[in-house]
Coordinates of C-alpha atoms in Angstrom, one line a residue:
M1 CA 92.6 14.7 155.0
S2 CA 90.4 15.5 158.0
E3 CA 89.8 19.1 156.6
V4 CA 88.8 17.6 153.3
K5 CA 86.3 14.9 154.5
G6 CA 84.6 17.6 156.8
W7 CA 84.3 19.8 153.8
A8 CA 82.9 16.9 151.9
A9 CA 80.6 16.2 154.6
A10 CA 79.2 19.9 154.7
C11 CA 78.7 20.0 151.0
G12 CA 76.6 16.6 151.5
V13 CA 74.4 18.1 154.1
L14 CA 73.9 21.3 152.7
S15 CA 72.9 19.8 149.0
A16 CA 70.6 17.4 151.2
V17 CA 69.0 20.0 152.8
L18 CA 68.8 22.5 149.7
G19 CA 67.1 19.8 147.8
V20 CA 64.4 19.2 150.8
V21 CA 63.9 23.1 150.7
L22 CA 63.5 22.8 146.9
V23 CA 60.9 20.1 147.0
A24 CA 58.8 21.8 150.1
F25 CA 58.3 25.2 148.9
M26 CA 58.5 24.5 145.3
N27 CA 54.8 26.2 144.8
R28 CA 55.8 29.2 146.7
L29 CA 59.0 30.1 145.3
S30 CA 59.4 32.6 141.9
S31 CA 61.0 31.4 139.2
G32 CA 64.0 33.4 139.8
W33 CA 64.7 31.7 143.3
L34 CA 64.1 28.1 141.6
K35 CA 66.7 29.0 139.0
T36 CA 69.1 30.1 141.8
L37 CA 68.7 27.3 144.6
L38 CA 68.9 24.6 141.5
L39 CA 72.3 26.4 140.6
L40 CA 73.4 26.4 144.0
L41 CA 72.3 22.8 144.4
S42 CA 74.9 22.0 141.2
V43 CA 77.4 23.8 142.4
L44 CA 77.6 22.0 145.9
V45 CA 77.1 18.4 144.3
I46 CA 80.0 19.4 141.8
A47 CA 82.0 20.6 145.0
L48 CA 81.2 17.5 146.6
M49 CA 82.4 15.0 143.6
V50 CA 85.8 17.4 143.5
L51 CA 86.4 16.9 147.4
I52 CA 85.8 13.0 147.1
V53 CA 88.5 13.0 144.4
V54 CA 90.8 15.1 146.1
D55 CA 90.3 12.6 149.4
A56 CA 91.0 9.8 147.0
V57 CA 94.1 11.0 145.4
Q58 CA 95.7 11.9 148.7
K59 CA 95.3 8.5 150.1
P60 CA 98.6 7.2 148.5
D61 CA 100.3 8.7 151.8
Q62 CA 98.1 7.1 154.1
G63 CA 97.3 3.3 153.2
H64 CA 96.8 3.5 149.5
D65 CA 100.4 2.0 148.9
G66 CA 100.0 -0.1 146.3
T67 CA 100.1 -3.2 148.1
S68 CA 96.9 -3.3 150.4
C69 CA 95.0 -1.6 147.8
P70 CA 94.0 -3.1 145.4
Q71 CA 96.8 -5.8 144.6
R72 CA 95.5 -9.5 144.6
K73 CA 97.2 -11.2 146.9
E74 CA 96.5 -14.1 144.9
F75 CA 94.6 -15.0 141.7
G76 CA 90.8 -14.7 142.3
D77 CA 91.1 -12.3 145.0
N78 CA 88.0 -10.0 145.4
P79 CA 88.5 -6.4 144.4
K80 CA 89.9 -4.2 147.2
C81 CA 90.3 -0.8 146.0
P82 CA 87.3 1.5 147.3
L83 CA 88.0 4.0 144.5
L84 CA 87.5 1.4 141.4
M85 CA 84.6 0.1 143.3
A86 CA 82.8 3.3 143.1
A87 CA 84.1 3.6 139.5
F88 CA 82.9 0.6 138.0
P89 CA 79.1 1.0 138.8
L90 CA 79.1 4.8 137.9
A91 CA 80.7 3.8 134.4
G92 CA 77.9 1.1 133.9
F93 CA 75.5 3.8 135.4
A94 CA 76.7 6.6 133.0
M95 CA 76.8 4.4 130.0
M96 CA 73.0 3.5 130.4
L97 CA 72.0 7.4 130.5
N98 CA 71.6 7.5 127.0
I99 CA 69.5 4.5 127.0
R100 CA 66.9 6.8 129.4
L101 CA 66.9 9.6 127.1
C102 CA 66.0 7.7 124.1
Y103 CA 62.9 5.9 126.1
S104 CA 61.9 7.7 129.3
T105 CA 62.3 11.2 128.3
A106 CA 60.8 10.5 124.5
P107 CA 57.2 12.0 125.4
Y108 CA 58.5 15.0 126.3
A109 CA 61.3 15.3 123.6
L110 CA 58.7 14.8 121.2
M111 CA 56.7 17.7 122.2
R112 CA 59.9 19.9 122.5
F113 CA 60.6 19.1 119.1
R114 CA 56.8 20.0 118.1
L115 CA 55.9 16.4 116.6
P116 CA 52.3 14.8 116.8
E117 CA 51.7 12.6 119.6
N118 CA 50.6 9.8 117.3
L119 CA 54.4 9.8 116.2
F120 CA 55.5 8.6 119.6
S121 CA 56.2 5.1 119.2
V122 CA 57.9 5.5 115.9
F123 CA 60.0 8.4 117.2
V124 CA 61.2 6.5 120.5
R125 CA 61.9 3.5 117.9
R126 CA 63.8 5.3 115.4
M127 CA 66.0 6.9 118.4
A128 CA 66.5 3.6 119.9
T129 CA 67.4 1.9 116.6
S130 CA 70.4 4.3 115.8
L131 CA 71.8 4.0 119.3
E132 CA 72.0 0.0 119.0
I133 CA 72.9 -0.1 115.5
W134 CA 76.1 2.2 116.2
C135 CA 76.6 0.3 119.3
L136 CA 78.1 -2.5 116.7
P137 CA 81.0 -1.0 115.3
G138 CA 81.8 0.2 118.9
F139 CA 81.7 -3.3 120.3
V140 CA 84.0 -4.7 117.6
I141 CA 86.7 -2.2 118.2
G142 CA 86.6 -2.7 121.9
D143 CA 86.5 -6.4 121.3
A144 CA 89.6 -6.0 118.8
L145 CA 91.8 -4.2 121.3
D146 CA 91.1 -6.7 124.1
H147 CA 91.5 -9.8 121.8
A148 CA 94.8 -8.4 120.5
V149 CA 96.4 -7.8 124.0
Q150 CA 95.3 -11.4 124.8
A151 CA 96.7 -12.6 121.9
E152 CA 99.7 -11.3 122.5
A153 CA 99.9 -12.4 126.2
T154 CA 99.2 -16.0 125.3
I155 CA 102.1 -16.2 122.9
K156 CA 104.6 -14.8 125.5
K157 CA 103.1 -15.3 128.8
D158 CA 105.4 -17.3 131.5
S159 CA 103.5 -20.6 131.9
D160 CA 99.9 -22.0 131.3
S161 CA 99.0 -21.4 135.1
Q162 CA 96.0 -19.4 136.0
G163 CA 96.6 -16.1 137.1
T164 CA 100.1 -15.7 135.7
G165 CA 101.3 -13.5 132.9
N166 CA 104.5 -11.3 132.2
P167 CA 104.3 -7.8 133.9
E168 CA 105.5 -6.2 130.9
F169 CA 101.6 -6.8 129.6
K170 CA 100.8 -4.4 131.8
R171 CA 102.2 -2.0 129.5
W172 CA 100.5 -3.6 126.5
K173 CA 96.9 -3.2 129.0
L174 CA 97.8 0.5 129.4
Y175 CA 98.2 1.5 126.2
A176 CA 95.6 -0.7 124.6
I177 CA 92.7 -1.0 126.8
I178 CA 93.2 1.7 129.9
W179 CA 93.8 4.6 127.9
P180 CA 91.1 4.1 125.4
S181 CA 88.6 3.2 128.0
I182 CA 89.6 6.7 129.8
L183 CA 89.1 8.2 126.7
A184 CA 85.7 6.7 126.3
Q185 CA 84.4 7.6 129.4
W186 CA 85.3 11.4 128.6
L187 CA 83.8 11.2 125.1
N188 CA 80.5 9.7 126.9
F189 CA 80.5 12.9 129.2
L190 CA 81.3 15.4 125.8
S191 CA 78.4 13.5 124.0
Y192 CA 76.3 14.8 126.8
V193 CA 77.4 18.1 126.7
I194 CA 76.9 18.4 123.1
L195 CA 73.6 17.1 123.4
L196 CA 72.5 19.8 125.9
L197 CA 74.1 22.5 122.9
V198 CA 71.9 20.8 120.6
Y199 CA 68.8 20.7 122.5
V200 CA 68.3 24.0 124.1
P201 CA 68.5 26.3 121.4
G202 CA 65.7 27.0 118.6
E203 CA 61.9 27.0 118.7
Q204 CA 61.3 23.7 117.3
G205 CA 65.1 22.4 118.5
H206 CA 67.4 20.9 116.2
L207 CA 66.2 17.2 115.8
T208 CA 67.9 15.8 113.2
T209 CA 71.4 16.5 115.1
F210 CA 70.2 15.4 118.2
Y211 CA 69.3 12.1 116.8
Y212 CA 73.0 11.9 115.4
V213 CA 74.4 12.8 118.7
I214 CA 72.6 10.2 120.5
A215 CA 73.7 7.6 117.6
V216 CA 77.3 8.9 118.4
S217 CA 77.0 7.8 122.2
G218 CA 75.8 4.6 121.0
F219 CA 79.1 3.9 119.6
V220 CA 80.8 5.6 122.6
F221 CA 78.9 2.8 124.7
G222 CA 79.7 0.1 122.2
I223 CA 83.8 1.0 122.6
S224 CA 83.5 1.7 126.3
N225 CA 81.6 -1.5 127.0
P226 CA 84.0 -4.3 126.2
L227 CA 86.8 -2.1 127.7
V228 CA 85.2 -2.1 131.1
F229 CA 85.1 -5.6 130.9
A230 CA 88.6 -6.1 129.7
C231 CA 90.0 -3.7 132.5
D232 CA 89.3 -5.9 135.1
T233 CA 86.7 -8.9 135.3
S234 CA 86.6 -8.8 139.2
Y235 CA 84.7 -5.8 139.2
L236 CA 82.0 -6.8 136.7
P237 CA 79.4 -7.9 139.3
I238 CA 79.2 -4.2 140.4
Y239 CA 79.6 -2.6 136.8
I240 CA 76.7 -4.7 136.2
A241 CA 74.6 -3.5 139.3
G242 CA 75.5 -0.3 138.3
E243 CA 73.7 -0.6 134.8
N244 CA 70.8 -2.3 136.6
S245 CA 70.5 0.6 139.4
F246 CA 70.5 3.3 136.9
P247 CA 66.4 3.4 136.3
V248 CA 65.7 3.4 139.9
L249 CA 67.8 6.4 140.7
T250 CA 67.2 8.4 137.2
S251 CA 63.4 7.7 137.6
F252 CA 63.2 9.2 141.0
I253 CA 65.2 12.4 139.5
H254 CA 62.5 12.2 136.8
Y255 CA 60.1 12.0 139.4
L256 CA 61.2 15.1 141.4
G257 CA 61.4 17.1 137.9
T258 CA 57.9 16.5 137.3
L259 CA 56.9 17.3 141.1
L260 CA 58.6 20.7 140.7
F261 CA 58.1 21.4 136.9
G262 CA 55.0 19.6 135.7
N263 CA 52.6 22.6 135.8
R264 CA 52.3 23.1 131.8
R265 CA 50.7 26.5 132.9
K266 CA 53.4 27.8 134.8
W267 CA 56.4 26.2 133.3
N268 CA 57.3 24.8 129.6
S269 CA 57.5 21.4 131.5
D270 CA 58.1 19.2 128.1
F271 CA 61.5 21.1 127.6
I272 CA 62.6 21.6 131.4
I273 CA 61.9 17.8 132.0
V274 CA 64.2 16.5 129.3
Y275 CA 66.9 19.9 130.1
I276 CA 67.2 18.1 133.8
D277 CA 67.7 15.1 132.6
I278 CA 70.6 15.9 130.0
W279 CA 72.2 17.8 133.0
V280 CA 72.0 14.9 135.1
A281 CA 73.6 12.7 132.5
I282 CA 76.3 15.4 132.7
L283 CA 77.1 15.4 136.1
I284 CA 76.9 11.4 136.4
S285 CA 79.2 11.0 133.3
L286 CA 81.6 13.5 134.8
V287 CA 82.1 12.1 138.0
A288 CA 82.4 8.4 136.2
A289 CA 85.0 10.0 134.0
V290 CA 86.7 11.4 136.7
L291 CA 86.8 8.3 139.3
W292 CA 88.0 6.4 136.3
T293 CA 90.6 8.6 135.1
V294 CA 91.6 8.9 138.9
G295 CA 91.6 4.9 139.7
Y296 CA 93.3 3.7 136.7
L297 CA 95.8 6.8 135.8
I298 CA 96.4 9.3 138.3
L299 CA 96.8 7.2 141.2
E300 CA 99.1 5.0 139.4
L301 CA 101.5 7.7 138.4
T302 CA 101.8 9.4 141.6
E303 CA 102.2 5.6 143.5
T304 CA 104.8 4.5 141.2
A305 CA 108.0 6.6 141.3
T306 CA 109.4 4.9 138.0
Q307 CA 106.2 5.8 136.5
D308 CA 106.8 2.2 134.7
P309 CA 103.1 0.8 133.7
S310 CA 104.9 -2.8 134.6
E311 CA 104.8 -1.6 138.5
M312 CA 101.1 -0.5 138.1
Q313 CA 99.0 -2.1 140.9
H314 CA 95.3 -1.4 139.3
I315 CA 96.3 -3.3 136.0
H316 CA 96.7 -7.0 136.3
P317 CA 97.9 -9.4 133.4
F318 CA 96.1 -12.2 134.8
T319 CA 95.4 -14.9 132.4
F320 CA 91.8 -16.7 133.4
G321 CA 92.8 -20.4 131.8
A322 CA 90.0 -19.8 129.1
A323 CA 91.9 -22.0 126.6
N324 CA 90.3 -24.9 128.7
A325 CA 87.0 -24.8 127.5
S326 CA 84.5 -27.0 129.8
F327 CA 81.1 -28.1 129.6
D328 CA 80.4 -25.9 132.4
Q329 CA 81.0 -22.7 130.6
L330 CA 77.8 -23.6 128.3
S331 CA 75.2 -22.8 130.8
P332 CA 76.5 -19.2 131.2
V333 CA 77.1 -18.5 127.5
L334 CA 73.2 -19.6 126.8
M335 CA 72.3 -17.4 129.4
I336 CA 74.3 -14.7 128.2
I337 CA 73.1 -15.2 124.4
V338 CA 69.3 -15.9 125.1
G339 CA 69.2 -13.1 128.1
M340 CA 70.7 -10.8 125.9
G341 CA 69.5 -11.6 122.6
L342 CA 65.7 -12.3 123.0
V343 CA 64.4 -9.7 125.1
Y344 CA 63.8 -6.6 122.8
M345 CA 62.3 -8.8 120.1
V346 CA 59.4 -8.8 122.6
Y347 CA 59.6 -6.2 125.4
P348 CA 58.0 -3.5 125.4
A349 CA 56.2 -3.8 121.8
I350 CA 54.5 -7.0 122.0
A351 CA 54.7 -7.6 125.7
P352 CA 53.0 -5.6 127.1
G353 CA 52.2 -3.6 124.1
L354 CA 49.8 -6.1 122.3
I355 CA 49.2 -8.4 125.1
V356 CA 48.2 -6.3 128.2
P357 CA 45.4 -4.1 128.8
F358 CA 47.1 -0.2 128.3
Y359 CA 46.2 1.0 131.5
L360 CA 48.3 -1.6 132.9
V361 CA 51.4 -0.8 131.2
D362 CA 52.6 1.7 133.4
K363 CA 52.3 -0.2 136.5
I364 CA 54.4 -3.1 135.1
E365 CA 57.2 -0.8 134.2
M366 CA 57.1 0.3 138.0
V367 CA 57.2 -3.3 139.1
L368 CA 59.9 -4.0 136.8
L369 CA 62.0 -0.7 137.8
I370 CA 62.2 -2.2 141.4
A371 CA 62.4 -5.6 140.6
T372 CA 65.2 -5.7 138.2
F373 CA 67.5 -3.7 140.8
F374 CA 67.9 -7.1 143.2
P375 CA 69.3 -10.2 140.8
P376 CA 72.5 -8.2 140.1
V377 CA 72.8 -6.7 143.7
I378 CA 72.3 -9.7 145.3
Q379 CA 75.1 -11.5 143.5
A380 CA 77.4 -9.2 143.8
V381 CA 76.7 -9.4 147.5
L382 CA 77.1 -12.9 147.8
I383 CA 80.6 -12.9 145.7
K384 CA 81.8 -10.4 148.2
H385 CA 80.6 -11.9 151.4
K386 CA 79.5 -15.4 150.8
G387 CA 81.4 -16.7 147.7
E388 CA 80.4 -20.5 148.0
W389 CA 76.9 -19.5 147.4
S390 CA 77.7 -17.0 144.4
V391 CA 78.1 -18.0 140.7
K392 CA 81.7 -16.9 141.0
Y393 CA 83.2 -19.0 143.7
Y394 CA 87.2 -18.8 144.4
E395 CA 89.1 -21.6 146.3
Y396 CA 92.5 -21.3 146.0
P397 CA 94.3 -22.0 143.8
S398 CA 91.8 -21.5 141.2
F399 CA 88.0 -20.5 140.5
Q400 CA 85.4 -23.7 141.1
R401 CA 83.3 -24.5 138.2
W402 CA 79.7 -25.1 138.7
S403 CA 79.7 -28.8 138.8
Q404 CA 82.4 -28.5 142.0
Y405 CA 80.3 -27.3 144.5
G406 CA 76.7 -27.4 145.7
A407 CA 75.6 -23.7 144.4
G408 CA 76.7 -24.2 141.5
N409 CA 74.9 -26.9 140.4
F410 CA 71.8 -25.1 141.0
Y411 CA 73.0 -22.2 138.7
H412 CA 73.4 -24.9 136.3
F413 CA 69.7 -25.7 136.8
L414 CA 68.7 -22.0 136.1
V415 CA 69.8 -22.5 132.6
T416 CA 66.1 -23.4 132.2
L417 CA 65.3 -19.7 132.2
A418 CA 66.5 -19.6 128.7
P419 CA 64.3 -22.2 127.2
L420 CA 61.6 -20.6 129.5
Q421 CA 62.3 -17.3 127.8
I422 CA 62.0 -18.5 124.5
C423 CA 58.8 -20.8 125.3
L424 CA 57.2 -17.4 126.5
A425 CA 58.1 -15.4 123.5
I426 CA 56.5 -18.0 121.3
I427 CA 53.3 -18.1 123.2
F428 CA 53.1 -14.5 122.9
V429 CA 53.4 -14.4 119.1
Y430 CA 50.8 -17.4 118.8
S431 CA 48.3 -15.6 120.9
L432 CA 48.7 -12.6 118.5
H433 CA 47.7 -14.9 115.5
H434 CA 45.3 -17.4 116.9
R435 CA 43.1 -15.1 119.1
E436 CA 40.4 -17.8 119.1
S437 CA 42.6 -20.1 120.8
N438 CA 42.5 -21.2 124.6
V439 CA 45.9 -19.9 125.1
A440 CA 45.3 -16.7 123.5
R441 CA 41.9 -16.0 125.4
S442 CA 43.6 -16.7 128.5
I443 CA 46.2 -14.4 127.8
I444 CA 45.5 -11.3 125.6
N445 CA 43.6 -8.6 127.9
Q446 CA 43.7 -11.2 130.8
P447 CA 45.2 -8.5 133.3
K448 CA 46.3 -11.1 135.8
M449 CA 47.8 -13.7 133.4
S450 CA 49.2 -11.2 130.9
T451 CA 50.9 -9.0 133.6
F452 CA 52.2 -11.9 135.4
L453 CA 53.9 -13.7 132.1
T454 CA 55.5 -10.0 131.0
I455 CA 56.8 -9.5 134.1
L456 CA 58.1 -13.3 134.3
F457 CA 59.4 -12.8 130.5
Y458 CA 61.5 -9.8 131.6
M459 CA 62.9 -11.3 134.8
C460 CA 64.3 -14.4 133.0
H461 CA 66.3 -11.5 130.9
E462 CA 67.6 -10.1 134.3
C463 CA 68.5 -12.9 136.0
M464 CA 70.1 -14.7 133.1
L465 CA 72.3 -11.7 132.3
A466 CA 73.1 -11.4 136.3
L467 CA 74.2 -15.1 136.5
G468 CA 75.6 -15.6 133.0
F469 CA 78.2 -12.8 133.1
S470 CA 79.8 -13.6 136.4
G471 CA 79.2 -17.1 135.9
F472 CA 81.0 -17.4 132.6
I473 CA 84.3 -16.0 134.5
G474 CA 83.5 -18.3 137.6
N475 CA 83.7 -21.3 135.2
K476 CA 87.1 -20.0 133.9
G477 CA 86.0 -18.3 130.8
G478 CA 87.2 -14.6 131.8
D479 CA 89.3 -14.2 128.6
L480 CA 86.4 -15.0 126.3
I481 CA 83.6 -13.1 128.2
L482 CA 83.3 -10.6 125.4
I483 CA 82.5 -13.5 122.6
P484 CA 79.1 -14.4 124.0
Q485 CA 78.6 -10.7 124.8
Y486 CA 79.2 -9.7 121.1
I487 CA 77.0 -12.6 120.2
G488 CA 74.2 -11.6 122.4
A489 CA 74.4 -7.9 121.2
L490 CA 74.1 -8.9 117.6
I491 CA 70.9 -10.9 118.1
M492 CA 69.4 -8.2 120.7
I493 CA 69.9 -5.6 117.9
F494 CA 68.9 -7.1 115.0
G495 CA 66.5 -9.4 116.4
A496 CA 64.5 -5.7 117.8
M497 CA 64.9 -4.4 114.6
Y498 CA 63.4 -7.1 112.7
S499 CA 60.5 -7.2 115.3
E500 CA 60.0 -3.7 114.7
G501 CA 59.2 -4.6 111.2
Y502 CA 57.0 -7.1 111.6
I503 CA 54.8 -5.2 113.9
I504 CA 54.3 -2.5 111.5
E505 CA 53.4 -5.3 109.3
Y506 CA 50.9 -6.7 112.1
K507 CA 49.3 -3.4 112.5
K508 CA 48.4 -2.6 108.8
H509 CA 46.0 -5.2 108.7
D510 CA 42.2 -5.7 109.9
P511 CA 41.8 -8.8 111.7
K512 CA 38.5 -9.1 109.3
N513 CA 40.7 -9.1 106.2
W514 CA 43.6 -11.1 107.4
P515 CA 46.5 -11.4 104.7
T516 CA 47.2 -15.3 105.9
A517 CA 43.6 -16.3 106.1
G518 CA 43.4 -19.8 104.4
M519 CA 47.2 -20.3 104.3
T520 CA 49.1 -23.4 106.0
G521 CA 51.3 -22.6 108.9
W522 CA 54.4 -22.4 107.0
N523 CA 53.4 -20.5 104.3
A524 CA 51.9 -17.9 106.9
F525 CA 55.3 -17.8 108.6
K526 CA 57.0 -17.3 105.6
Y527 CA 55.1 -14.5 104.7
W528 CA 55.4 -12.4 108.0
A529 CA 59.1 -13.3 107.8
K530 CA 59.5 -11.8 104.2
M531 CA 57.2 -8.4 105.2
G532 CA 58.9 -8.3 108.2
S533 CA 62.3 -8.4 106.4
K534 CA 61.2 -5.9 103.9
N535 CA 60.1 -3.3 106.8
C536 CA 63.4 -3.7 108.9
N537 CA 65.4 -3.4 105.4
H538 CA 63.3 0.1 104.6
N539 CA 64.0 1.1 108.3
L540 CA 67.5 0.7 108.3
K541 CA 67.8 2.7 104.9
H542 CA 66.2 5.5 106.7
L543 CA 68.4 5.3 109.8
F544 CA 71.0 7.7 107.4
T545 CA 68.9 10.6 106.8
K546 CA 69.5 14.6 106.2
D547 CA 65.8 15.5 107.9
L548 CA 64.3 13.2 110.4
R549 CA 61.5 15.6 111.0
R550 CA 60.4 15.1 107.6
D551 CA 61.0 11.1 107.8
L552 CA 59.0 11.1 110.9
L553 CA 56.0 12.9 109.0
L554 CA 56.2 10.9 105.9
C555 CA 55.3 7.7 108.7
I556 CA 51.9 9.4 108.7
E557 CA 51.1 9.3 105.4
R558 CA 52.4 5.9 104.7
N559 CA 50.5 4.3 107.6
E560 CA 53.9 3.2 109.3
L561 CA 53.0 4.0 112.8
I562 CA 54.1 1.3 115.5

């Protein structure tokens, strides 16, 4: 055991030293040396991951005995398994990497695929829409598996008490939830490998194939996300923290990539930067898949002599008492639905896109990059160390509803973030159509106010998700957590697509020849709703294309630029 830890520490130190050397001497090293050192760094990182997994697998002999880790001594216990506490945030992290490949690397991918720069917004939106729309069938499958297991457990469970359930339902959960979740993790890894194979060859790349692989990764995300929720909601806060921490780390890696290869005179920068991001996605998703497999399958089978799923300690047949709906569950449900559903109707296309001075857009993204990290991490820390201050407070024999303790009443008050976010969205759209009003004059192209309101709008989204998901479980709604999540996802995806159609129509018209001039407010609303819906349907039809390059170039001729 000590030898494995020693080798892991050595690999970690060598990786850090090699990384420092690469950054320090990047301008003095030849192309051959840079490639050699990057390859060596990749080997060291992979070796470090393998050694960590080997160390974890050996732990059953020294403390991972199926009783202290991670078996709950009582219902509501905090998660105790270090391996799963690493696997859950990494799973959240790995599943979000395809979103990064759609948004952050889009300017470089656009150049690699030899597309005109004025197609940037259309290219990003088309990729993102494909990713998002294919999440929906994945969500349906994941939700169906979870509710099928819950229905069986509800019919046959031993009693109506919280935290009970016949151990035979571990077998159901193993086959219907755990196995598919492991498969989804490996499919996520495989999708990035295929993406790399599609991205590299060819002078112009294989744009349409790249597009469909991104779509498939969205389908995999749609399956994986609800299954991760269904595996064990006790780890949900750190899973959400992992999802929200990915922009910080990936942006740092992106920064290093541009630092090393940003000189377009020396390097094919547009190709290399996306290439690095895909490799990072491959490595992270590989680690996530390995940890998930080890935590939920290999360790269980090595610890359980009979290899009987009913004896597995990482799989819990808990029921969360969701049948007893309460008023306290309403606040987190509203937070989840509004927080998920509204954000991408407005951000980033309307605010900051049409509201904020252009030179401030990057600065807003940098602020949000850091700020979005804190809400889920703070809640994860509170749940772990100071439960009575958190949204999910357990006091024997059950979780405490928000109305039953002091901090919970404060979290009830924070449901006001939902109407605040809705009001901000209305104000933004109103300002676009009434530019002579006092509201519009105080917001549009006013650096301080427009920046503040944009950041406030997005942080409402982040705070509500951090509070809503864990809070719904804390209010004894764990069995139904996937229902508000799916409703929020539906509104988010179709709302974003409708918003895209509206913005296309909005940008077609000159303010001097405004199409709704002289109309009543209601007739103007109907016009924008009709045209936005028409453009949305048009975009939906073009999701299924045989030649994405042709479709994108036609957008220039049709003046369908966002």
